[in-house]
Coordinates of C-alpha atoms and ligand atoms in Angstrom, one line a residue:
Chain A
M1 CA 138.9 191.5 41.8
N2 CA 142.3 193.5 43.2
A3 CA 144.1 194.4 40.3
N4 CA 146.8 196.3 42.5
V5 CA 148.9 193.3 43.5
S6 CA 152.6 193.7 42.6
L7 CA 155.2 191.2 43.6
R8 CA 156.3 193.2 46.3
D9 CA 153.4 192.2 47.8
F10 CA 154.7 188.4 48.1
A11 CA 157.9 189.9 49.1
T12 CA 157.1 189.2 53.0
P13 CA 158.3 187.5 56.1
T14 CA 154.8 185.3 55.9
W15 CA 155.2 184.4 52.1
I16 CA 158.6 183.4 52.8
L17 CA 157.6 180.9 55.0
I18 CA 154.5 179.8 53.1
A19 CA 157.2 179.1 50.5
V20 CA 159.3 177.3 52.7
G21 CA 156.3 175.1 53.7
L22 CA 155.0 174.5 50.4
V23 CA 158.4 173.6 48.9
A24 CA 159.7 171.2 51.7
G25 CA 155.9 169.7 52.0
G26 CA 155.4 169.6 48.8
A27 CA 158.8 167.8 48.3
V28 CA 158.1 165.0 50.6
G29 CA 154.3 164.7 49.1
L30 CA 155.2 164.3 45.5
Y31 CA 158.1 161.9 46.2
E32 CA 155.1 159.8 48.0
M33 CA 152.9 159.9 45.1
F34 CA 155.7 159.3 42.3
F35 CA 158.5 157.3 43.7
G36 CA 158.8 155.6 47.1
H37 CA 156.7 155.5 50.6
L38 CA 158.2 157.8 53.1
F39 CA 155.6 157.6 56.3
A40 CA 155.9 156.0 59.8
T41 CA 153.3 153.3 58.3
N42 CA 153.0 149.7 58.3
N43 CA 150.2 147.2 57.8
A44 CA 148.5 147.3 61.1
L45 CA 148.6 151.0 61.3
V46 CA 148.1 152.7 58.4
W47 CA 146.4 155.8 59.0
T48 CA 148.7 158.3 60.6
L49 CA 149.6 161.8 61.0
P50 CA 149.1 162.9 57.2
L51 CA 145.2 161.7 57.6
V52 CA 145.2 163.5 60.7
T53 CA 146.0 166.4 59.2
Y54 CA 143.5 166.0 56.5
I55 CA 141.0 165.5 59.0
F56 CA 142.4 168.3 61.4
L57 CA 142.0 170.7 58.2
A58 CA 138.6 169.5 57.4
L59 CA 137.5 169.9 60.7
M60 CA 138.5 173.7 61.0
S61 CA 136.8 174.6 57.7
T62 CA 133.5 173.2 58.4
G63 CA 134.0 175.0 61.8
I64 CA 134.2 177.9 59.8
S65 CA 131.5 177.0 57.7
L66 CA 129.4 176.9 60.4
V67 CA 130.0 180.1 62.3
L68 CA 129.6 181.6 59.0
A69 CA 126.2 180.1 58.1
Y70 CA 124.9 180.7 62.0
G71 CA 125.9 184.3 61.2
L72 CA 124.3 184.4 57.8
I73 CA 121.0 182.7 59.2
M74 CA 121.0 184.8 62.7
K75 CA 122.0 187.9 60.6
E76 CA 124.7 188.4 62.9
E77 CA 126.3 191.5 61.5
A78 CA 129.5 190.9 63.1
I79 CA 130.1 187.7 61.0
T80 CA 128.4 188.7 58.2
R81 CA 130.2 191.7 57.6
H82 CA 133.0 189.2 57.0
T83 CA 131.5 186.7 54.9
R84 CA 134.2 186.4 51.8
P85 CA 137.4 186.7 54.1
L86 CA 135.2 183.8 56.1
L87 CA 134.3 182.2 52.7
I88 CA 138.6 182.2 51.7
M89 CA 139.5 180.8 54.7
A90 CA 137.1 177.8 54.7
I91 CA 138.0 177.2 51.0
G92 CA 141.9 178.0 51.5
I93 CA 141.5 175.6 54.6
L94 CA 139.8 172.6 53.2
L95 CA 142.1 172.7 50.1
G96 CA 144.8 172.0 52.2
G97 CA 143.3 168.8 53.9
F98 CA 142.7 168.0 50.4
T99 CA 146.4 168.0 49.5
A100 CA 147.4 166.5 52.9
L101 CA 144.8 163.4 51.6
A102 CA 146.1 163.1 48.2
T103 CA 149.5 162.5 49.6
E104 CA 147.9 159.8 51.8
L105 CA 145.8 158.4 49.1
G106 CA 148.8 158.1 46.9
S107 CA 147.3 160.3 44.0
L108 CA 145.1 163.0 43.2
L109 CA 142.7 160.8 40.7
N110 CA 141.7 158.3 44.0
M111 CA 140.1 161.5 45.1
V112 CA 137.9 161.4 41.8
W113 CA 137.5 158.0 41.7
I114 CA 135.8 157.8 45.2
L115 CA 133.2 159.9 44.1
L116 CA 132.5 157.8 40.5
S117 CA 132.0 154.1 42.0
P118 CA 129.9 155.0 45.0
N119 CA 129.5 152.2 48.1
L120 CA 125.9 154.4 49.6
S121 CA 126.9 151.8 53.5
S122 CA 130.7 153.5 53.1
P123 CA 131.5 156.5 55.6
I124 CA 134.0 157.2 53.9
W125 CA 132.3 158.0 50.8
W126 CA 129.7 159.9 52.4
M127 CA 132.6 161.8 53.9
G128 CA 134.1 162.1 50.5
A129 CA 131.1 163.3 49.0
L130 CA 129.8 166.0 51.9
Y131 CA 132.7 167.9 51.9
S132 CA 132.7 167.5 47.7
V133 CA 129.3 169.3 48.0
E134 CA 130.4 171.4 50.9
L135 CA 133.5 172.7 48.6
V136 CA 130.9 173.6 45.7
L137 CA 128.5 175.3 47.8
L138 CA 131.4 177.9 49.6
A139 CA 132.8 178.5 45.7
V140 CA 129.2 179.4 44.8
K141 CA 128.7 181.4 47.9
L142 CA 132.3 183.2 47.2
V143 CA 130.9 184.0 43.4
M144 CA 127.8 185.3 44.4
D145 CA 129.5 187.6 46.8
L146 CA 131.9 188.8 44.3
K147 CA 129.7 189.7 41.6
G148 CA 127.8 191.3 44.4
R149 CA 124.8 189.0 43.7
H150 CA 122.9 188.6 47.4
G151 CA 119.1 188.1 47.4
V152 CA 116.7 185.2 47.6
F153 CA 119.5 182.5 47.2
D154 CA 121.3 183.4 50.5
M155 CA 118.9 182.2 52.9
P156 CA 118.9 178.6 51.1
L157 CA 122.6 178.4 51.0
A158 CA 123.0 179.3 54.3
W159 CA 121.0 176.5 55.3
G160 CA 122.3 174.2 52.9
T161 CA 126.1 175.2 54.0
L162 CA 124.8 174.6 58.1
V163 CA 123.2 171.3 57.1
I164 CA 126.4 169.8 54.8
A165 CA 129.0 171.0 57.2
A166 CA 127.3 169.7 60.4
A167 CA 126.9 166.5 58.4
A168 CA 130.1 166.4 57.1
A169 CA 131.8 167.1 60.3
I170 CA 129.5 164.0 61.8
T171 CA 130.5 161.6 59.2
I172 CA 134.1 162.0 60.0
G173 CA 133.3 160.8 63.4
A174 CA 131.0 157.8 61.6
V175 CA 134.5 156.7 59.7
F176 CA 136.3 155.7 63.1
G177 CA 132.9 155.1 65.2
T178 CA 131.3 152.2 62.4
V179 CA 134.5 150.0 63.3
I180 CA 133.3 147.5 64.9
G181 CA 136.6 145.5 65.9
R182 CA 138.5 148.3 67.5
P183 CA 136.9 149.3 71.0
D184 CA 138.9 152.7 70.9
Y185 CA 136.9 153.6 67.8
H186 CA 133.5 152.1 68.0
G187 CA 130.6 153.9 68.9
A188 CA 128.9 157.4 68.0
F189 CA 130.7 159.5 70.8
L190 CA 133.4 159.8 68.0
S191 CA 130.9 161.8 66.0
V192 CA 129.9 164.3 68.5
V193 CA 133.6 164.7 69.4
T194 CA 134.2 165.5 65.4
L195 CA 131.3 168.0 65.2
V196 CA 132.2 169.6 68.4
S197 CA 136.0 169.7 67.5
A198 CA 135.1 171.4 64.3
L199 CA 133.4 174.0 66.0
V200 CA 136.5 174.5 68.6
S201 CA 139.2 174.7 66.0
G202 CA 137.0 176.9 63.4
S203 CA 135.9 179.8 65.7
A204 CA 139.4 179.8 67.0
A205 CA 140.4 179.9 63.6
I206 CA 138.4 183.0 63.3
V207 CA 139.7 184.9 66.2
L208 CA 143.2 183.7 65.3
L209 CA 143.6 184.8 61.5
R210 CA 140.7 187.8 61.8
P211 CA 141.4 190.5 64.4
H212 CA 138.8 192.3 64.4
S213 CA 136.7 193.7 67.4
A214 CA 133.5 192.7 66.8
L215 CA 134.3 189.6 65.3
T216 CA 137.0 188.4 67.4
E217 CA 133.7 189.0 70.2
T218 CA 131.5 187.1 68.4
A219 CA 133.4 184.4 67.1
G220 CA 135.5 184.1 70.9
R221 CA 132.0 184.0 72.4
I222 CA 131.3 180.3 70.2
F223 CA 134.8 179.5 70.8
R224 CA 134.2 179.6 74.7
Q225 CA 131.2 177.7 74.5
A226 CA 132.6 175.1 72.1
A227 CA 135.7 174.8 74.0
L228 CA 133.8 174.3 77.5
L229 CA 131.5 172.0 75.7
F230 CA 134.6 170.1 74.1
A231 CA 136.1 169.8 77.6
A232 CA 133.4 168.1 78.9
L233 CA 132.9 165.8 76.5
I234 CA 136.6 165.0 77.2
L235 CA 135.9 164.1 80.7
V236 CA 132.9 162.2 79.9
R237 CA 135.2 160.0 77.9
V238 CA 138.0 160.2 80.7
A239 CA 135.4 158.8 83.2
Y240 CA 134.2 156.1 80.5
E241 CA 137.4 155.0 80.0
A242 CA 138.6 155.1 83.6
H243 CA 135.7 152.4 84.4
S244 CA 135.9 150.7 81.3
T245 CA 136.0 146.7 80.8
V246 CA 136.5 146.2 77.8
A247 CA 138.8 144.1 76.3
G248 CA 141.5 145.5 74.1
M249 CA 140.4 149.2 75.0
L250 CA 143.4 151.8 75.7
G251 CA 141.8 155.1 75.7
W252 CA 143.0 158.2 73.9
A253 CA 141.7 160.7 76.7
S254 CA 143.5 162.4 79.4
I255 CA 142.6 165.0 82.0
A256 CA 146.0 166.8 80.6
M257 CA 143.5 167.3 77.5
L258 CA 141.2 169.6 79.2
A259 CA 143.6 172.2 80.0
P260 CA 144.2 174.1 76.7
F261 CA 140.5 174.0 76.3
L262 CA 139.4 175.2 79.9
I263 CA 142.6 177.7 79.5
A264 CA 141.6 179.1 76.4
A265 CA 137.8 179.4 77.7
A266 CA 138.8 180.9 80.6
L267 CA 141.2 183.9 79.7
L268 CA 140.4 184.1 75.7
P269 CA 140.0 188.4 76.4
L270 CA 143.4 188.6 77.9
A271 CA 145.3 187.4 74.9
P272 CA 142.6 186.0 72.3
R273 CA 145.0 185.2 69.4
L274 CA 147.5 183.2 71.7
L275 CA 144.6 181.2 73.1
A276 CA 143.0 180.9 70.0
L277 CA 146.0 179.2 69.1
L278 CA 146.3 177.0 72.2
G279 CA 142.6 175.9 71.0
I280 CA 143.7 175.1 67.7
V281 CA 146.6 173.0 69.0
G282 CA 144.5 171.4 71.8
A283 CA 141.9 170.0 68.9
L284 CA 144.9 169.1 66.9
W285 CA 145.9 166.8 70.0
V286 CA 143.1 165.5 70.6
Q287 CA 142.1 164.3 67.1
Y288 CA 145.6 162.8 67.0
S289 CA 145.2 161.2 69.6
F290 CA 142.0 159.0 69.1
I291 CA 142.9 158.6 65.1
I292 CA 146.3 156.9 66.6
T293 CA 145.1 154.8 69.5
G294 CA 142.4 153.4 67.7
Q295 CA 145.0 151.6 65.8
L296 CA 147.9 150.9 68.3
V297 CA 146.5 147.1 69.2
S298 CA 147.3 145.4 66.5
L299 CA 144.3 142.6 65.5
G300 CA 144.7 138.9 64.5
Q301 CA 147.5 138.0 62.5
T302 CA 149.3 141.3 62.6
A303 CA 150.3 141.4 66.1
H304 CA 152.9 138.9 65.1
W305 CA 154.4 141.2 62.5
Y306 CA 154.2 144.3 65.0
G307 CA 154.1 143.3 68.5
A308 CA 150.3 143.3 70.5
V309 CA 150.2 147.0 70.8
Q310 CA 152.5 149.5 69.0
S311 CA 153.8 152.8 69.5
Y312 CA 153.8 155.4 66.9
Q313 CA 156.1 158.5 66.6
P314 CA 155.6 160.7 63.7
N315 CA 158.6 161.0 61.4
I316 CA 159.9 164.1 59.5
P317 CA 158.4 163.8 56.2
E318 CA 154.9 162.8 58.0
A319 CA 155.5 166.0 60.1
L320 CA 156.3 167.9 56.7
I321 CA 152.8 167.2 55.0
L322 CA 151.0 169.0 58.1
V323 CA 153.3 171.5 57.0
L324 CA 152.1 171.2 53.5
G325 CA 148.7 171.2 54.5
I326 CA 149.0 174.1 56.5
A327 CA 151.3 175.6 53.7
V328 CA 148.6 175.2 51.0
A329 CA 145.9 176.9 53.5
A330 CA 147.6 179.9 54.1
A331 CA 149.0 180.1 50.8
L332 CA 144.9 180.3 49.2
I333 CA 144.2 182.9 52.2
K334 CA 146.7 185.1 51.7
L335 CA 146.3 185.0 47.9
G336 CA 142.6 185.2 48.4
E337 CA 142.7 188.2 50.4
Q338 CA 145.2 189.6 47.8
F339 CA 143.7 189.5 44.7
L340 CA 139.9 188.9 46.0
M341 CA 139.4 191.6 48.3
R342 CA 139.6 195.2 47.9
G343 CA 142.7 196.1 50.4
E344 CA 140.0 196.1 53.2
G345 CA 140.1 194.0 56.5
R346 CA 143.1 191.8 55.3
A347 CA 143.9 189.1 57.6
A348 CA 146.5 189.1 60.3
T349 CA 149.9 187.6 59.0
Chain B
M1 CA 126.0 128.0 47.1
G2 CA 129.2 129.5 49.2
Y3 CA 132.3 128.4 49.9
G4 CA 133.9 128.1 53.4
M5 CA 136.7 126.3 55.1
V6 CA 137.2 124.1 58.2
I7 CA 140.2 123.9 59.7
D8 CA 140.8 121.0 62.4
Q9 CA 143.0 122.7 65.0
Q10 CA 143.7 119.1 66.6
L11 CA 145.3 118.1 63.2
C12 CA 147.1 120.9 62.4
V13 CA 151.0 121.0 63.5
G14 CA 151.6 124.2 62.7
C15 CA 154.3 124.0 60.0
A16 CA 153.3 126.8 58.0
A17 CA 152.9 125.0 54.5
C18 CA 149.8 126.7 54.0
T19 CA 151.8 130.3 54.4
I20 CA 154.3 129.4 52.2
A21 CA 152.1 127.4 49.9
C22 CA 149.8 130.7 49.7
K23 CA 152.9 132.9 49.1
I24 CA 154.2 131.0 46.3
E25 CA 150.9 130.3 44.7
N26 CA 149.8 134.0 45.3
N27 CA 153.1 135.7 44.6
T28 CA 152.7 138.0 48.0
P29 CA 155.6 140.1 48.0
V30 CA 157.9 140.4 51.5
G31 CA 156.2 142.2 54.6
F32 CA 152.6 140.2 54.4
N33 CA 151.1 136.6 54.1
W34 CA 147.9 136.4 52.9
C35 CA 147.7 133.1 54.8
D36 CA 149.7 133.8 58.1
K37 CA 149.0 132.6 62.0
I38 CA 147.8 133.8 65.3
T39 CA 150.1 132.5 68.2
R40 CA 149.0 132.5 72.0
T41 CA 150.9 131.3 75.1
S42 CA 149.0 131.1 77.9
G43 CA 149.4 129.4 81.5
K44 CA 152.2 128.8 83.9
F45 CA 154.7 126.5 84.0
P46 CA 153.9 123.5 83.8
N47 CA 150.7 123.9 83.0
V48 CA 151.7 126.0 79.4
R49 CA 149.3 125.9 76.8
Y50 CA 150.3 126.9 73.2
E51 CA 147.6 127.6 70.3
Y52 CA 149.0 127.9 66.9
I53 CA 145.9 129.6 64.5
S54 CA 146.2 129.3 60.8
T55 CA 144.4 132.5 59.8
M56 CA 143.6 134.3 56.6
C57 CA 140.3 136.3 55.3
N58 CA 137.3 134.6 56.8
H59 CA 135.1 135.8 53.7
C60 CA 132.8 136.9 56.3
D61 CA 129.1 136.6 55.3
N62 CA 129.1 140.5 56.7
A63 CA 132.0 141.7 55.7
P64 CA 132.8 145.2 57.8
C65 CA 135.7 145.5 54.9
V66 CA 132.9 145.3 51.9
A67 CA 130.8 148.1 54.1
A68 CA 133.8 150.4 54.4
C69 CA 135.2 150.5 51.3
P70 CA 134.1 153.5 49.3
T71 CA 134.2 152.6 45.9
Q72 CA 133.6 148.8 45.9
A73 CA 136.8 147.6 45.2
M74 CA 136.4 145.3 48.3
Y75 CA 133.1 143.6 47.4
K76 CA 130.9 139.9 47.7
D77 CA 131.1 137.7 45.2
A78 CA 127.3 136.7 45.1
G79 CA 127.6 133.0 43.7
T80 CA 130.7 131.9 45.7
G81 CA 130.2 134.1 49.0
L82 CA 133.7 134.9 48.4
T83 CA 135.0 138.5 49.2
L84 CA 136.8 139.6 46.5
H85 CA 139.0 142.8 45.4
D86 CA 139.3 144.9 42.5
T87 CA 142.6 146.5 41.9
N88 CA 140.8 149.0 39.6
K89 CA 138.5 150.3 42.1
C90 CA 140.9 150.6 44.9
I91 CA 142.1 154.4 45.7
G92 CA 144.5 152.7 48.7
C93 CA 141.9 154.8 51.3
K94 CA 142.8 152.1 53.7
A95 CA 139.6 151.9 55.2
C96 CA 139.0 148.2 54.6
I97 CA 142.3 147.2 56.8
V98 CA 140.8 149.8 59.8
A99 CA 137.5 147.7 59.3
C100 CA 138.6 144.3 59.0
P101 CA 138.5 142.8 62.8
Y102 CA 140.9 140.7 61.9
G103 CA 144.2 142.2 60.4
V104 CA 144.2 140.0 57.1
I105 CA 144.2 142.8 54.5
S106 CA 147.5 144.3 53.7
I107 CA 148.2 147.0 51.4
N108 CA 151.4 147.6 49.2
W109 CA 153.0 151.0 50.3
Q110 CA 155.6 150.5 47.3
R111 CA 155.8 148.7 43.9
P112 CA 155.7 144.9 45.1
H113 CA 158.5 142.8 43.6
R114 CA 160.5 145.9 42.4
H115 CA 164.2 144.6 42.5
W116 CA 163.1 142.2 39.8
A117 CA 163.0 145.4 37.3
Q118 CA 166.4 146.8 38.4
R119 CA 169.1 146.1 35.1
D120 CA 171.9 146.7 37.7
Q121 CA 174.3 143.2 37.1
L122 CA 175.7 142.3 40.8
A123 CA 178.7 141.4 39.0
E124 CA 180.4 142.0 35.2
G125 CA 178.7 139.0 33.1
C126 CA 176.4 137.7 35.5
F127 CA 172.3 138.3 35.0
S128 CA 170.6 141.4 36.2
P129 CA 167.5 140.8 37.7
R130 CA 165.6 142.2 35.1
E131 CA 167.0 139.5 32.4
M132 CA 166.0 136.6 34.9
L133 CA 162.5 138.7 34.7
E134 CA 162.2 138.6 31.0
E135 CA 164.1 135.4 30.5
S136 CA 161.2 133.7 32.6
G137 CA 158.3 135.7 30.9
G138 CA 157.3 136.4 34.2
E139 CA 155.7 139.2 35.4
G140 CA 157.0 141.2 38.5
S141 CA 159.4 138.2 39.6
P142 CA 160.6 135.5 37.5
H143 CA 158.5 133.1 40.6
G144 CA 155.1 135.0 40.0
N145 CA 152.7 132.3 39.2
P146 CA 151.1 133.2 35.7
E147 CA 147.7 131.0 36.9
R148 CA 147.0 133.7 39.9
G149 CA 146.7 136.5 36.7
T150 CA 143.7 135.0 35.5
T151 CA 141.5 136.6 38.3
Y152 CA 143.4 139.0 39.9
P153 CA 146.6 140.5 39.3
V154 CA 149.8 138.6 39.7
V155 CA 151.7 141.6 40.9
R156 CA 149.1 143.8 42.5
P157 CA 150.2 147.8 41.6
A158 CA 151.9 150.2 44.9
G159 CA 148.7 151.8 46.7
S160 CA 146.2 148.9 46.6
V161 CA 145.6 146.7 49.4
E162 CA 144.9 142.5 48.6
K163 CA 144.4 139.8 50.6
C164 CA 143.5 136.0 50.1
T165 CA 140.8 135.0 47.7
F166 CA 140.5 131.6 48.6
C167 CA 142.5 131.0 45.4
D168 CA 139.4 132.1 43.3
H169 CA 141.6 131.4 40.0
R170 CA 141.8 127.6 41.4
L171 CA 138.7 126.9 42.2
L172 CA 137.3 128.1 38.6
E173 CA 139.6 125.1 37.6
G174 CA 138.2 122.7 39.7
L175 CA 140.8 122.7 42.3
A176 CA 140.9 123.4 46.1
P177 CA 143.1 126.1 47.4
A178 CA 146.8 126.2 47.6
C179 CA 146.6 126.2 51.3
V180 CA 144.6 123.0 51.6
D181 CA 146.7 121.1 49.1
A182 CA 149.5 121.6 50.8
C183 CA 148.7 121.1 54.2
P184 CA 150.4 117.5 55.4
S185 CA 147.9 116.7 57.8
G186 CA 144.8 117.3 56.3
A187 CA 143.9 119.9 58.1
R188 CA 142.2 121.9 56.3
Q189 CA 138.8 121.1 54.4
F190 CA 136.9 123.2 51.6
G191 CA 133.8 123.4 50.2
D192 CA 130.5 124.5 50.0
I193 CA 129.5 125.6 53.3
D194 CA 126.3 126.6 52.7
D195 CA 125.3 122.9 51.4
P196 CA 124.3 120.7 54.8
N197 CA 125.5 117.8 52.8
S198 CA 128.7 118.8 52.0
E199 CA 131.8 117.7 53.8
V200 CA 132.8 120.9 55.6
S201 CA 129.1 121.2 56.6
R202 CA 129.1 117.9 58.0
L203 CA 132.2 118.5 60.2
V204 CA 130.8 121.5 61.4
A205 CA 127.7 119.4 62.6
K206 CA 129.5 116.8 63.8
H207 CA 132.5 118.7 66.0
G208 CA 130.7 122.1 66.2
G209 CA 133.4 124.6 65.8
Q210 CA 133.3 128.4 65.8
G211 CA 134.8 131.1 63.5
L212 CA 137.3 133.9 65.2
R213 CA 135.6 136.9 66.8
E214 CA 132.1 135.7 66.0
E215 CA 130.7 138.0 68.7
L216 CA 131.1 141.2 66.3
G217 CA 128.6 139.0 64.1
T218 CA 130.7 139.3 61.1
R219 CA 129.7 135.7 60.1
P220 CA 133.0 134.1 59.2
R221 CA 133.0 131.1 56.6
V222 CA 136.4 130.0 58.1
I223 CA 135.6 127.5 61.0
Y224 CA 137.8 126.3 63.4
I225 CA 136.8 122.8 64.9
R226 CA 138.2 120.3 67.9
D227 CA 140.5 123.3 69.7
Y228 CA 143.4 121.0 70.4
K229 CA 144.1 119.8 73.9
P230 CA 146.9 117.2 74.3
Q231 CA 144.4 114.8 75.4
R232 CA 142.8 114.3 72.7
R233 CA 146.0 113.6 70.5
F234 CA 145.0 109.8 70.3
E235 CA 141.2 110.4 69.4
P236 CA 141.7 108.9 65.9
F237 CA 142.1 105.7 67.6
R238 CA 139.1 105.7 69.7
P239 CA 135.9 104.2 68.7
A240 CA 134.0 106.2 66.3
G241 CA 131.7 109.0 67.8
E242 CA 133.7 108.7 71.6
G243 CA 134.5 112.2 73.2
Q244 CA 135.0 113.7 70.0
G245 CA 133.1 117.2 71.2
A246 CA 134.4 120.2 69.9
Ligands
LIG401 S1 137.9 138.4 57.2 FE1 138.2 141.2 57.0 S2 139.1 141.0 55.2 FE2 138.1 138.9 55.2 S3 136.1 139.3 54.8 FE3 136.2 139.5 57.0 S4 136.3 141.7 57.2 FE4 136.4 141.3 54.8
LIG402 S1 141.8 150.7 50.3 FE1 140.5 149.4 48.3 S2 140.0 148.2 49.1 FE2 140.5 149.3 51.0 S3 138.4 150.1 51.3 FE3 139.6 151.8 50.2 S4 139.2 151.5 48.3 FE4 138.5 149.4 49.0

């Protein structure tokens, strides 16, 4: 625990930006929870940017957990040396995602209730359960690291994190993939997309936020491979959608989506942090695209209310929930670094 | 035992009496209906075809909304075959809305009927909406049907979804759903569709018919018979058994 933190440590441009994000996004979140509805939703388009924010941050956190678990299992020193900051990142980003989800559900209590009345056939229940377990595992690992307790439990915990994180990412895909009435969602493909996109955004976040040469090289290698795999998946999807005769399919993939991943994978060593950021934005684009597109075709009677096919643009309050999620994650990461690390190896801001 | 509804497309005149009756019976707010419609226009003039399909929850046997709901708030009632909803368990995740292939579940983004809670008077000396509400003893609106409240809240809370219950509160009293009683042309028949001797089962046996999007395997309990064709308009006047195919 670092006791040498002073108020001056908070008077930085990063903290000012974080504070602005927390206040602006927090005001929208509180209004949404207690006073009224601000999001650009309707009864046919129900999952919009706030839900995308949750999925984006949850998958990014999953990716960091996967990279860390891989490093611990394979004994990659370049990764294991950064165990604590990576744990702080994974926890902070996951809690940022949970914050966005709470505004989407309209209440914090709803996130607890989900665990108390389980429906085992529901992918959303599994998603909630797996991410809760993942959060607990990450917290246990952080506490053990803080107390300097390493030994017999390290390997089982690393394997547990690997399995739970991979299952959580796959389950997020299943939330959409098990929907039978919407052709843009249905299918196991989305679980592959969410798993690989977790690796892309998680490894990119490490490159972006932990610019240490050895770690950047190892995480950058994982990022480049994952980004190329992701580009291949998108290409497969583009080809499938081009030839699909499924009625009502709009198609969420486009050739342009390949660009961020191909550019970032090819040129990463030239500007690692900038291109990692490009990869993160690309992952957000893909996730946003498939989550929104799946709901644009109005089903049944809703076509009468909203038109056969809708269009969607996020409004400012929704954009501020994205800001809120990122600000909460950033604040927790900064706090973790300021209080839980002994001054060494802080994240770049 | 399992309730089901048969809608005779040849008899339905598209008057929307079912929609209005449902709205009044179930106190649904402005912005959505439990009982609604799909309309389809196809063909080229002069061979234009217009279809009016009255829609509501199909109370599917294999209900995707029930499978998707993480909290069991959306559930199948074993005794009646109805798909019902428990507002107390609903966390507003909207998975059921996304999962339902028929678009029949709606969510209260805001507190419904909230204008009736206002204390402002439109003009000095007038009633405030709140006073009207209190005077009528209503819940949520002076028009709220208190009988609805026997099985489901008269006003569903903000953040909760809602949908057709086949008027389960009326079924308990031995009544048909409000839409069935309101239909002026007798296009809607209701009963135990699991009993092969019931009127609804006989209608399906006689005319064939099918539910919406049956290819998805949802096994809907709302069955549409006698697809509307103008030449069938005078069928009831023909000798029984002639030209009655669906
Ligand atoms: S019609 Fe929709 S809401 Fe009704 S039971 Fe089927 S899936 Fe559920
Ligand atoms: S919105 Fe409510 S009823 Fe629908 S799936 Fe979520 S918890 Fe279940």
